[in-house]
Short mmCIF file of N, CA and C and ligand atoms in Angstrom, two decimals:
data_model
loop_
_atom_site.label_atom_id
_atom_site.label_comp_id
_atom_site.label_asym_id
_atom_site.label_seq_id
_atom_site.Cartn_x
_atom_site.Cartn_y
_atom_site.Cartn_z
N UNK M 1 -9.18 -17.55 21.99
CA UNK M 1 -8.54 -16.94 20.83
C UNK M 1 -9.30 -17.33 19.57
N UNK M 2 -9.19 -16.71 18.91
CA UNK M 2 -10.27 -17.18 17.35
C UNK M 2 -9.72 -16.67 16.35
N UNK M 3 -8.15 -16.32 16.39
CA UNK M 3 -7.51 -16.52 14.79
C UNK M 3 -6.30 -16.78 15.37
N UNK M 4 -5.38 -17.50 14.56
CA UNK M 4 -4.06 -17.97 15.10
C UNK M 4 -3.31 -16.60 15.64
N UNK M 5 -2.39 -16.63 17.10
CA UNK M 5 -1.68 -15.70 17.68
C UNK M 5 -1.24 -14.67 16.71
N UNK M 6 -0.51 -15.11 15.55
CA UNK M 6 0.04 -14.07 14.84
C UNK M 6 -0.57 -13.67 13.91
N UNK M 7 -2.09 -13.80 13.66
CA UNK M 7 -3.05 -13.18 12.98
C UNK M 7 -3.80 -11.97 13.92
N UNK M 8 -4.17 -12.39 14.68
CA UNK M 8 -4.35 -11.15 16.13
C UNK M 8 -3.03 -10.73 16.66
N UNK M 9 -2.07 -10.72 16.31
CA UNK M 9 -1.22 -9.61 16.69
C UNK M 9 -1.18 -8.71 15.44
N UNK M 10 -1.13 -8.86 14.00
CA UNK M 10 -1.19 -8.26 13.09
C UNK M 10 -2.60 -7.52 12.48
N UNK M 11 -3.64 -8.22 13.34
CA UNK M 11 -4.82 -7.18 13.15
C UNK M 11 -4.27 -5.95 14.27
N UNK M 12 -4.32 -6.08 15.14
CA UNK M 12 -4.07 -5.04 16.36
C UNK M 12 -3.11 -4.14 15.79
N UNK M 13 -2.06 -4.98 15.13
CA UNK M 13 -0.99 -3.93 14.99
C UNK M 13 -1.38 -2.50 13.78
N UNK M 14 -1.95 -3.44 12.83
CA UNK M 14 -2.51 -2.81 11.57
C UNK M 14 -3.14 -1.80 12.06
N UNK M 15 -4.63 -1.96 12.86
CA UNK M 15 -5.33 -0.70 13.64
C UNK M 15 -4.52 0.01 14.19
N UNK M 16 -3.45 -0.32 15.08
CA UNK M 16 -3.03 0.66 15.72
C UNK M 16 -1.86 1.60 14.32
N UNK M 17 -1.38 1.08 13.13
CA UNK M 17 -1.08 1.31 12.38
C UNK M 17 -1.60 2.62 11.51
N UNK M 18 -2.96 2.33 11.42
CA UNK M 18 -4.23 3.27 10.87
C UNK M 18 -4.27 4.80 11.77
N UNK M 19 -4.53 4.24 13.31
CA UNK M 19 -4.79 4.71 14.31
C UNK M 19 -3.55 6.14 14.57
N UNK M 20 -2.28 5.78 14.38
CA UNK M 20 -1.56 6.56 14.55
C UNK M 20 -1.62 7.89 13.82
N UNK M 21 -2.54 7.60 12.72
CA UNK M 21 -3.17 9.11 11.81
C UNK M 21 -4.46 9.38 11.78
N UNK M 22 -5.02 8.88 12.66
CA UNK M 22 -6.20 9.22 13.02
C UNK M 22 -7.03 10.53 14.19
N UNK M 23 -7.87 11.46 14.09
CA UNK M 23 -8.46 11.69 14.75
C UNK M 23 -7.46 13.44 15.01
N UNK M 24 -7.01 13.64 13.48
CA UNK M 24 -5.94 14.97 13.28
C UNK M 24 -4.95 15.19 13.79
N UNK M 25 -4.52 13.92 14.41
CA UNK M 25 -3.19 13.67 15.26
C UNK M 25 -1.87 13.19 14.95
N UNK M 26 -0.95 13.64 14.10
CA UNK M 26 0.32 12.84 13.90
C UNK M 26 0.77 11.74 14.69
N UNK M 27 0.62 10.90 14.64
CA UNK M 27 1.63 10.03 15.50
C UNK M 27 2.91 9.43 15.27
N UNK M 28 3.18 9.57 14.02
CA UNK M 28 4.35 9.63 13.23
C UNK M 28 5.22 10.54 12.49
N UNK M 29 5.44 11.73 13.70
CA UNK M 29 5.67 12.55 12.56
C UNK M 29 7.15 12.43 12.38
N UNK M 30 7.74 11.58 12.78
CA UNK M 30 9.65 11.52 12.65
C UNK M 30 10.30 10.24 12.07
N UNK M 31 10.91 9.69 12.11
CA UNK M 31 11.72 8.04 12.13
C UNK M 31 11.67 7.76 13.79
N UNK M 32 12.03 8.91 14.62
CA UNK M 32 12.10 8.34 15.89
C UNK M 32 10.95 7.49 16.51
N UNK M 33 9.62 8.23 16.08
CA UNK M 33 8.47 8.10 16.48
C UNK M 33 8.03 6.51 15.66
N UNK M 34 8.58 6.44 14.60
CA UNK M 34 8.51 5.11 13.75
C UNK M 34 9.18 4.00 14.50
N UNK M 35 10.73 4.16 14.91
CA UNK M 35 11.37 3.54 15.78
C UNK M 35 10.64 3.10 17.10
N UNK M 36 9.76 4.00 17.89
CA UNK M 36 9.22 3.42 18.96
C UNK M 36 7.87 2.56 18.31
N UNK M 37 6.93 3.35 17.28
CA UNK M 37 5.73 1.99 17.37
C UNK M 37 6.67 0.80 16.43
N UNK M 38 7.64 1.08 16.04
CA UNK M 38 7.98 -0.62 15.24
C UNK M 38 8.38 -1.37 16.79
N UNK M 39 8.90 -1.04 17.66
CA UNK M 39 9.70 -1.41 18.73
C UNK M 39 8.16 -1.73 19.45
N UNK M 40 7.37 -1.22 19.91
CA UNK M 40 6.17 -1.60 20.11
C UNK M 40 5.75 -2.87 19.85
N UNK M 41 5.32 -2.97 18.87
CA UNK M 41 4.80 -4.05 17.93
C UNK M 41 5.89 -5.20 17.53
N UNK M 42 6.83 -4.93 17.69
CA UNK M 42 7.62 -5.73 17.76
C UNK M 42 8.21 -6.41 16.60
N UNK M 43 7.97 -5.31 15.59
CA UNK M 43 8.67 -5.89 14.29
C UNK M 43 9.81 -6.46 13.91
N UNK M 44 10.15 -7.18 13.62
CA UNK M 44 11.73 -7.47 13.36
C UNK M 44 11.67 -7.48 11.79
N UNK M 45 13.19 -7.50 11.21
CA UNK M 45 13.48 -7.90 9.44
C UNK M 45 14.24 -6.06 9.91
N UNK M 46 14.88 -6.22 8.71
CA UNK M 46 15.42 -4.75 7.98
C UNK M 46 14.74 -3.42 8.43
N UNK M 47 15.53 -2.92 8.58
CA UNK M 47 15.53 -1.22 8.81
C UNK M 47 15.88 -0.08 7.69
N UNK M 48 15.90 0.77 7.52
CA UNK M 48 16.63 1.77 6.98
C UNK M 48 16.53 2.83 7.88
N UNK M 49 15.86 2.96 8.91
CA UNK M 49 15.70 4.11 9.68
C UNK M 49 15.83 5.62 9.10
N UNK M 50 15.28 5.78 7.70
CA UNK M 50 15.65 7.34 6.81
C UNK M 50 13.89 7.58 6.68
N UNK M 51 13.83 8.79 6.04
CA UNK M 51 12.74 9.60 5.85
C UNK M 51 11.67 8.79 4.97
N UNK M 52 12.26 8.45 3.79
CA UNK M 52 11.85 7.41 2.75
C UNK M 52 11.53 6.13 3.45
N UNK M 53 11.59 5.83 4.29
CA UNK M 53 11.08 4.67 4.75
C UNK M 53 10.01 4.83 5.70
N UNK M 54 10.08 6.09 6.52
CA UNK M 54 8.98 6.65 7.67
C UNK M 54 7.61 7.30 5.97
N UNK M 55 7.91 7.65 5.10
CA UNK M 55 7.41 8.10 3.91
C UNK M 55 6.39 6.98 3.34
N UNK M 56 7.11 5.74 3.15
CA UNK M 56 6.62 4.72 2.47
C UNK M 56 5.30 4.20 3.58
N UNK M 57 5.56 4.18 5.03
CA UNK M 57 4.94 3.65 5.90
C UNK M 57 3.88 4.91 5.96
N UNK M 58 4.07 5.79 5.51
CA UNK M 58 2.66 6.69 6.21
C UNK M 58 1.24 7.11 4.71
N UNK M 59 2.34 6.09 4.05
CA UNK M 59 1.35 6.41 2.45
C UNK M 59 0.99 5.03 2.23
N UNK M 60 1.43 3.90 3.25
CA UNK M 60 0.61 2.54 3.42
C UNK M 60 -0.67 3.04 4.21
N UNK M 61 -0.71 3.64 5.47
CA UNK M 61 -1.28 3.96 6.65
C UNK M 61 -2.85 4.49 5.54
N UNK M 62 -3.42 5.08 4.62
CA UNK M 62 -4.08 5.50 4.37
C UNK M 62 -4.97 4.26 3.42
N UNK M 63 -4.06 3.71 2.85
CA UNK M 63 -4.66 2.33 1.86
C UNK M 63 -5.41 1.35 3.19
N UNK M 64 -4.56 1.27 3.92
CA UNK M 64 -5.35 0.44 5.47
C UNK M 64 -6.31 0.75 5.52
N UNK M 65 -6.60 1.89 6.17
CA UNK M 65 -7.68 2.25 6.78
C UNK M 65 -8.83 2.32 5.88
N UNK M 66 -8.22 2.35 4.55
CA UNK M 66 -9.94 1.93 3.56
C UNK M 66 -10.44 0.81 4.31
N UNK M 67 -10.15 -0.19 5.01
CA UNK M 67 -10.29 -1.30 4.92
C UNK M 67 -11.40 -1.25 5.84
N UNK M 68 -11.67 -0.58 6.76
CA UNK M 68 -12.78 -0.32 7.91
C UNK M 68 -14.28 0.40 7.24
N UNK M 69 -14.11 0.72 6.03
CA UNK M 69 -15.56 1.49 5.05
C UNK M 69 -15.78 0.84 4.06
N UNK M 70 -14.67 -0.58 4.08
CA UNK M 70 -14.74 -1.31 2.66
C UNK M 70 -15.94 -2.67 2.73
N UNK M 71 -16.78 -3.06 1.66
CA UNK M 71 -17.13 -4.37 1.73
C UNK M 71 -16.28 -5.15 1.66
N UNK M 72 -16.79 -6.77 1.94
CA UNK M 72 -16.10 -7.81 2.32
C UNK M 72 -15.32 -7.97 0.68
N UNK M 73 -16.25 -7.60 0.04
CA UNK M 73 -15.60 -7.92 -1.65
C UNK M 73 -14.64 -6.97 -1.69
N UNK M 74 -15.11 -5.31 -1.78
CA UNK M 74 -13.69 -4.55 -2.32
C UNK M 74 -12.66 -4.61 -1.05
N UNK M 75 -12.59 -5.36 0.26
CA UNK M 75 -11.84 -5.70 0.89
C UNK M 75 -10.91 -7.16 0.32
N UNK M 76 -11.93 -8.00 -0.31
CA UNK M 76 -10.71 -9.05 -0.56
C UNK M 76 -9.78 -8.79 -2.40
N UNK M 77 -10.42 -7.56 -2.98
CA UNK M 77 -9.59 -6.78 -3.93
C UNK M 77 -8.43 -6.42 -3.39
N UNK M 78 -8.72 -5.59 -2.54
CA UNK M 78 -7.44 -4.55 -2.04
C UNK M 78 -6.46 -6.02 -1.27
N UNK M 79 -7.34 -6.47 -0.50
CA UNK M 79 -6.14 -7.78 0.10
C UNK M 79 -5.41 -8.39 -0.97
N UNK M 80 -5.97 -8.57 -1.89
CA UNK M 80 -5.35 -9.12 -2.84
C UNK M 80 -4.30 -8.57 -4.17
N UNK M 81 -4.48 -7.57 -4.29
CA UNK M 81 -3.74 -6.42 -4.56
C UNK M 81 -2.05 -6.09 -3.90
N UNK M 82 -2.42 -6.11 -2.66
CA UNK M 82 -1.21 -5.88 -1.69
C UNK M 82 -0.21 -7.32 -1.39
N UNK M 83 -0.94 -8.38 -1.88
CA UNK M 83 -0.45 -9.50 -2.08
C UNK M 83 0.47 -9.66 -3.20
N UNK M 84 -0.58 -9.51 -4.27
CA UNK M 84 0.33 -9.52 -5.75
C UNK M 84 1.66 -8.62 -5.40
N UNK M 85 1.52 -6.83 -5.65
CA UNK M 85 2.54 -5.72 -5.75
C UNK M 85 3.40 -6.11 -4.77
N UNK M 86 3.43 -7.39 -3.82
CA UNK M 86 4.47 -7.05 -2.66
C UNK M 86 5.36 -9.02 -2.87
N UNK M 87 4.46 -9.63 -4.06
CA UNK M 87 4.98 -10.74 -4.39
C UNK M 87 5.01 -11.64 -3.19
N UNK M 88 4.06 -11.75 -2.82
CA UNK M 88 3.92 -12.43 -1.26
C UNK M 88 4.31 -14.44 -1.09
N UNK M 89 4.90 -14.52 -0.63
CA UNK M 89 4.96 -16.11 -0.60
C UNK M 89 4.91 -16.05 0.84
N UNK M 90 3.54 -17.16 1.44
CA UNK M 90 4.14 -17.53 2.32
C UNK M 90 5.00 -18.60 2.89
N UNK M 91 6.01 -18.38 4.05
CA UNK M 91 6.45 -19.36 4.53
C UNK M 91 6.43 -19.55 6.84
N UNK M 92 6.44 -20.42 6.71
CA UNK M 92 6.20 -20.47 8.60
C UNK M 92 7.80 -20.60 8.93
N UNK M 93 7.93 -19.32 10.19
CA UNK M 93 9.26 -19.44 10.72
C UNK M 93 9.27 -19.59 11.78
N UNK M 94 9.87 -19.59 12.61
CA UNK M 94 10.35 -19.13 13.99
C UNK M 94 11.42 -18.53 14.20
N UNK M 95 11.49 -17.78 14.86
CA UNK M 95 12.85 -16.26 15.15
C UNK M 95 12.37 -15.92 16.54
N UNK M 96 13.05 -15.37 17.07
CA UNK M 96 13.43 -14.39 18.30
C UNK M 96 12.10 -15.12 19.61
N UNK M 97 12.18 -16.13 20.06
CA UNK M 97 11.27 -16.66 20.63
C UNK M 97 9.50 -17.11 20.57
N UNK M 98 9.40 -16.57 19.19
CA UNK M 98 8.33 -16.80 18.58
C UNK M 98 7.90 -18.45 17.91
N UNK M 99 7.07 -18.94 18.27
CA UNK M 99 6.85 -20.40 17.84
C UNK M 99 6.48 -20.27 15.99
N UNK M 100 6.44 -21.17 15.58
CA UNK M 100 5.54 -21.16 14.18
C UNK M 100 4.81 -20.03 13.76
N UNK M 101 4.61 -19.22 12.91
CA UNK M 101 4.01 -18.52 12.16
C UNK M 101 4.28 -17.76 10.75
N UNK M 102 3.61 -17.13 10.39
CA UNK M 102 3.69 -17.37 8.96
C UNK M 102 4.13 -15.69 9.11
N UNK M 103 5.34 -15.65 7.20
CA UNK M 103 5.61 -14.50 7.02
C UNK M 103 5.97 -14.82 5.30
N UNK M 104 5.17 -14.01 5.22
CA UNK M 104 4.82 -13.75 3.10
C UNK M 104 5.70 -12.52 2.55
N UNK M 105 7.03 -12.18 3.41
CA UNK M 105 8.02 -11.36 2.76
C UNK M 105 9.50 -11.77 2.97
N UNK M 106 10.30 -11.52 2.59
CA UNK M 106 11.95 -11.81 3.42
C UNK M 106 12.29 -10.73 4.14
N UNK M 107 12.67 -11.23 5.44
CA UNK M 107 13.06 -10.23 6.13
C UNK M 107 13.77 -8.59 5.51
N UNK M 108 14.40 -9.05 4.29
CA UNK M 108 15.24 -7.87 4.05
C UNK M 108 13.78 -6.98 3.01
N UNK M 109 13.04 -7.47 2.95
CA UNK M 109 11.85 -6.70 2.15
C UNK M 109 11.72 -5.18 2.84
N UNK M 110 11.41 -4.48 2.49
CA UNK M 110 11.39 -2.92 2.95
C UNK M 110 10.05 -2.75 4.08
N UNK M 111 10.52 -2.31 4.73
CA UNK M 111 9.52 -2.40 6.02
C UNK M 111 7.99 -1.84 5.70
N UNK M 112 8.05 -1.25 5.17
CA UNK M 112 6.02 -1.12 4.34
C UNK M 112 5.65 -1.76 3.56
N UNK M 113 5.94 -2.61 2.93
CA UNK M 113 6.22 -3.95 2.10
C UNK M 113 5.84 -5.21 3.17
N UNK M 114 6.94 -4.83 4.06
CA UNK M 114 6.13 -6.19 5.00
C UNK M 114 4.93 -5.94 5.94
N UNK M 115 4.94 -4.73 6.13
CA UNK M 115 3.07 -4.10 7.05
C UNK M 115 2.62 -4.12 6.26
N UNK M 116 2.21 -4.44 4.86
CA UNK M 116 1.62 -4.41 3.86
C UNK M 116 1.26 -6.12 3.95
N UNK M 117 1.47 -6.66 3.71
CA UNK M 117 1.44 -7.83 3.45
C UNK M 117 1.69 -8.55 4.55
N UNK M 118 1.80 -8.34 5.94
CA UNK M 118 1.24 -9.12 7.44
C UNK M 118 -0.34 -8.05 7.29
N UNK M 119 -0.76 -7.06 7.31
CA UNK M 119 -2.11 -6.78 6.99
C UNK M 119 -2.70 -7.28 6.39
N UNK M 120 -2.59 -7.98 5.09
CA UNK M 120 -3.31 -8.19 4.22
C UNK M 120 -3.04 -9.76 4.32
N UNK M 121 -2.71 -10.95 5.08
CA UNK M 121 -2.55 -11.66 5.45
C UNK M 121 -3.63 -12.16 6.41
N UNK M 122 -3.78 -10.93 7.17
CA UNK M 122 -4.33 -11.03 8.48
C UNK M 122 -5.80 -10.79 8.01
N UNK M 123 -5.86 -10.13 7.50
CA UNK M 123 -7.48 -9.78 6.69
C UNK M 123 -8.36 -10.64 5.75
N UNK M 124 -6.84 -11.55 5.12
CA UNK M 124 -7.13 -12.74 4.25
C UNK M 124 -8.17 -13.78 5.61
N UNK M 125 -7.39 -13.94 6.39
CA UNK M 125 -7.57 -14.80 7.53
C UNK M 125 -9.47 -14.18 8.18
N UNK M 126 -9.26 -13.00 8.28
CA UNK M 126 -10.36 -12.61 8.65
C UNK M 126 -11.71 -12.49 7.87
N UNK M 127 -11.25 -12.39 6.52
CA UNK M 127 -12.18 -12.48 5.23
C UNK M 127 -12.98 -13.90 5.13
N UNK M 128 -11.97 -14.75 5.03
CA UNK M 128 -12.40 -16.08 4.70
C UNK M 128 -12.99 -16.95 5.79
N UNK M 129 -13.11 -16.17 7.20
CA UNK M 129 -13.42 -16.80 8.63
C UNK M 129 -14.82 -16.06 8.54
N UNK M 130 -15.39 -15.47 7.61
CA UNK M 130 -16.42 -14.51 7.53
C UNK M 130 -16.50 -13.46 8.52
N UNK M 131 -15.51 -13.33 8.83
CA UNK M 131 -15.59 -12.34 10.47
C UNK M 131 -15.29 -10.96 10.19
N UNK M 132 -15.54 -10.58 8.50
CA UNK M 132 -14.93 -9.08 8.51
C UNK M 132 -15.87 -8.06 9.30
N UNK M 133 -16.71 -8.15 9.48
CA UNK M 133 -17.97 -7.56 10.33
C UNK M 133 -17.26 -6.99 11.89
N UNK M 134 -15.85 -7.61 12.06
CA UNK M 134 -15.52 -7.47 13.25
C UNK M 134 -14.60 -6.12 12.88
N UNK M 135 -14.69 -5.51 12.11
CA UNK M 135 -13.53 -4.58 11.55
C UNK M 135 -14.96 -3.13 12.12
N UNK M 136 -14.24 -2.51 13.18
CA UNK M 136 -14.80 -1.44 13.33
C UNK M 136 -14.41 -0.09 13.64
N UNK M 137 -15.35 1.40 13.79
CA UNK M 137 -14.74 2.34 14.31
C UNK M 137 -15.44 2.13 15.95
N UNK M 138 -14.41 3.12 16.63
CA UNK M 138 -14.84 3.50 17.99
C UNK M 138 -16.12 4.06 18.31
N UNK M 139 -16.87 3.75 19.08
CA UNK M 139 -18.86 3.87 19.53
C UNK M 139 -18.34 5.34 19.85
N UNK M 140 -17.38 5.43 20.68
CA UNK M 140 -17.39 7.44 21.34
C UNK M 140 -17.58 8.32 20.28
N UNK M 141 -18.38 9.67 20.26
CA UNK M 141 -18.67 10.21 19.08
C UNK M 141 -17.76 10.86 19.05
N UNK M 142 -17.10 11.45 19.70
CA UNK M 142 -15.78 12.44 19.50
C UNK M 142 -14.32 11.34 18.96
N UNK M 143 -14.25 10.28 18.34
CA UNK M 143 -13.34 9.76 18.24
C UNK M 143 -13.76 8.44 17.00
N UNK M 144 -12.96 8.41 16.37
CA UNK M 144 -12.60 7.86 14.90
C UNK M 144 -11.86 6.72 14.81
N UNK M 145 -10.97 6.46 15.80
CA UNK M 145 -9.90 5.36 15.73
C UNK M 145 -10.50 4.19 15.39
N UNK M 146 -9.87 3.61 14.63
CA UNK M 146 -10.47 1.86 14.15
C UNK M 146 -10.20 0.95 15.04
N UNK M 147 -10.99 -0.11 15.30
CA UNK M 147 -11.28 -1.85 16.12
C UNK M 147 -11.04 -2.77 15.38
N UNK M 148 -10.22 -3.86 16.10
CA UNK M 148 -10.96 -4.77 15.44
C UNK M 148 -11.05 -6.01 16.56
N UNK M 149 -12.67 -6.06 16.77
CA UNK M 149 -13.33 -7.21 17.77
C UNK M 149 -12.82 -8.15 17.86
N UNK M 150 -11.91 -8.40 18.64
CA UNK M 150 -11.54 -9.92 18.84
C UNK M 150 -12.11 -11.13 20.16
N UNK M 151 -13.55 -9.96 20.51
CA UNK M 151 -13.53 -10.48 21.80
C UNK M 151 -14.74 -11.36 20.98
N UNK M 152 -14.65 -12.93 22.23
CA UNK M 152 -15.16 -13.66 21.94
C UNK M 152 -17.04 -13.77 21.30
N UNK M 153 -17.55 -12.90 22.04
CA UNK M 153 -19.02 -12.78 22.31
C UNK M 153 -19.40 -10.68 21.18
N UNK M 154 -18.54 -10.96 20.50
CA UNK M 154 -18.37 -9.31 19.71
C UNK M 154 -18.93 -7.98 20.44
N UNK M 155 -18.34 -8.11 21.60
CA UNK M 155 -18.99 -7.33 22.31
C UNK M 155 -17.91 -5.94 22.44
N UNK M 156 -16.67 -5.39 21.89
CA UNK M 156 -15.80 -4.71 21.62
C UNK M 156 -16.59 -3.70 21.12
N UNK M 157 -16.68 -2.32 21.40
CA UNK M 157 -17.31 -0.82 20.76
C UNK M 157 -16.39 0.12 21.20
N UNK M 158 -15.49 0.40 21.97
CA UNK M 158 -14.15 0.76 21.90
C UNK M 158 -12.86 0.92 21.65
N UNK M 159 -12.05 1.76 21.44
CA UNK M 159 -10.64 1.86 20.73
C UNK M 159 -10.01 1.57 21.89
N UNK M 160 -10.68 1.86 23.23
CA UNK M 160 -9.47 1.69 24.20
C UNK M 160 -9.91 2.35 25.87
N UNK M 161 -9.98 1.38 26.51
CA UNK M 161 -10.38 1.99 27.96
C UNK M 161 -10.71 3.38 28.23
N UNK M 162 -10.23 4.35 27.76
CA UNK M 162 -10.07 5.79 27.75
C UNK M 162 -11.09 6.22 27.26
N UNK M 163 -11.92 6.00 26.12
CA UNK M 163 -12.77 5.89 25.20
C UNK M 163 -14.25 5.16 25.98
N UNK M 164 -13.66 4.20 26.62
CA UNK M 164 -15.24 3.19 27.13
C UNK M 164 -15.52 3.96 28.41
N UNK M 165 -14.55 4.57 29.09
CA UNK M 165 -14.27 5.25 30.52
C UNK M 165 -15.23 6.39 30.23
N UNK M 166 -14.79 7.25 28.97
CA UNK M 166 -15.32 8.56 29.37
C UNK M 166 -16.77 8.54 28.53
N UNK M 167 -16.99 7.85 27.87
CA UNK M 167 -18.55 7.52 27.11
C UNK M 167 -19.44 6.84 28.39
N UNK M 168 -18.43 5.78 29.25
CA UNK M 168 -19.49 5.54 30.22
C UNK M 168 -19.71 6.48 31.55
N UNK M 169 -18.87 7.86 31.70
CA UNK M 169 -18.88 8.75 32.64
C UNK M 169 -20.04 9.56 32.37
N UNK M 170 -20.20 9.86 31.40
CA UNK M 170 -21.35 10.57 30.47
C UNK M 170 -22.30 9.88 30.32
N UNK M 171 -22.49 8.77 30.37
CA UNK M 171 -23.93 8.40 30.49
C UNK M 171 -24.31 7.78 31.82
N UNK M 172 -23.48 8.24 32.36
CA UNK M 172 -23.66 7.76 34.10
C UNK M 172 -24.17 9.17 34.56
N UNK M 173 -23.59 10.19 34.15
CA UNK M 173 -23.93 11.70 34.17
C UNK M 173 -25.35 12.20 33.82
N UNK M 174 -25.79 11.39 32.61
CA UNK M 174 -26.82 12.03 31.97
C UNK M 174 -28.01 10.97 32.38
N UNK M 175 -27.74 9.81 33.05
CA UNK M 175 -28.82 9.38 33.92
C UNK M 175 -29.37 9.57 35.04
N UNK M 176 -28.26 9.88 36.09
CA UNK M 176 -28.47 10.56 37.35
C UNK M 176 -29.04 11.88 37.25
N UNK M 177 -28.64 12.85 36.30
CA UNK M 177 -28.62 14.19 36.46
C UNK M 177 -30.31 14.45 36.33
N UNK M 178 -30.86 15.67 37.30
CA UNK M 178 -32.19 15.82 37.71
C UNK M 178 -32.49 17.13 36.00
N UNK M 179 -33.64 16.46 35.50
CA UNK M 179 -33.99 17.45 34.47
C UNK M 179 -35.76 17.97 34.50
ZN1 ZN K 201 7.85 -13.18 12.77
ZN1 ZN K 202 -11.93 5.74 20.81
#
């Protein structure tokens, strides 16, 4: 592992965060659909389960994903930015079987408020480990979705098995094949 557990669960989550509007695909287009990736990811704190809150989360989703075209500098702006506007303190809890880790909102904070600021937490972490280099898009050319390398030896160029599967079917194709 090479950032504390709940720093790699909040990079992953963030990408997959980004990811859900990526590649001309809604993945959010309801509260319901919000309800399953929060349930996913496993968010806990406050709900409102209304439009305005699926609203707030999909007009975070676009400030993120700067974060994959950004330098390490206008990356630790924007981190820092989302820090200030969201009044971040951190403190280390434990809840719902989770050991120690850190959370820079109160639970009752508005749920894009707190993906705001576990992102920008997590990026802090990744900024200052010099490891932003690990922030990537997917190698498949037909596909856009953002990475972020957590594997030990940075050897990650995929969004996701599906992606490494059919890029390596195709070049298994285009080596064999008689020209
Ligand atoms: Zn927590
Ligand atoms: Zn991909």
């Amino acid at each position: 592992m090479l950032f504390a557990h709940d720093t790699e669960v909040s990079l992953n989550a963030t990408a997959a965060l980004v990811n859900t509007g990526r590649g001309g695909r809604e993945e959010l287009p309801d509260v319901a659909a919000l309800d399953r990736f929060v349930a996913a990811w496993r968010w806990t704190g406050s709900r409102t389960h209304d439009q305005a809150e699926l609203d707030a989360v999909k007009r975070l989703r676009p400030v993120l994903a700067r974060l994959w075209g950004m330098t390490k500098d206008e990356a630790a702006d924007l981190v820092n930015t989302l820090l200030r506007d969201a009044s971040a303190l951190p403190q280390l809890v434990k809840h719902d079987g989770w050991d120690y880790h850190v959370h820079a909102t109160a639970p009752e904070a508005p749920l894009a408020d707190r993906m705001a600021v576990d992102a920008a937490m997590a990026m802090a972490d990744i900024i200052r480990a010099d490891e932003f280099g690990r922030l990537r898009v997917c190698a498949a050319s037909d596909c856009d979705d953002v990475v972020v390398d957590l594997s030990k030896n940075r050897s990650r160029r995929f969004c996701g098995l599906t992606c490494a599967n059919r890029v390596n079917v195709a070049a298994y194709r285009a080596r064999h094949s008689v020209s």
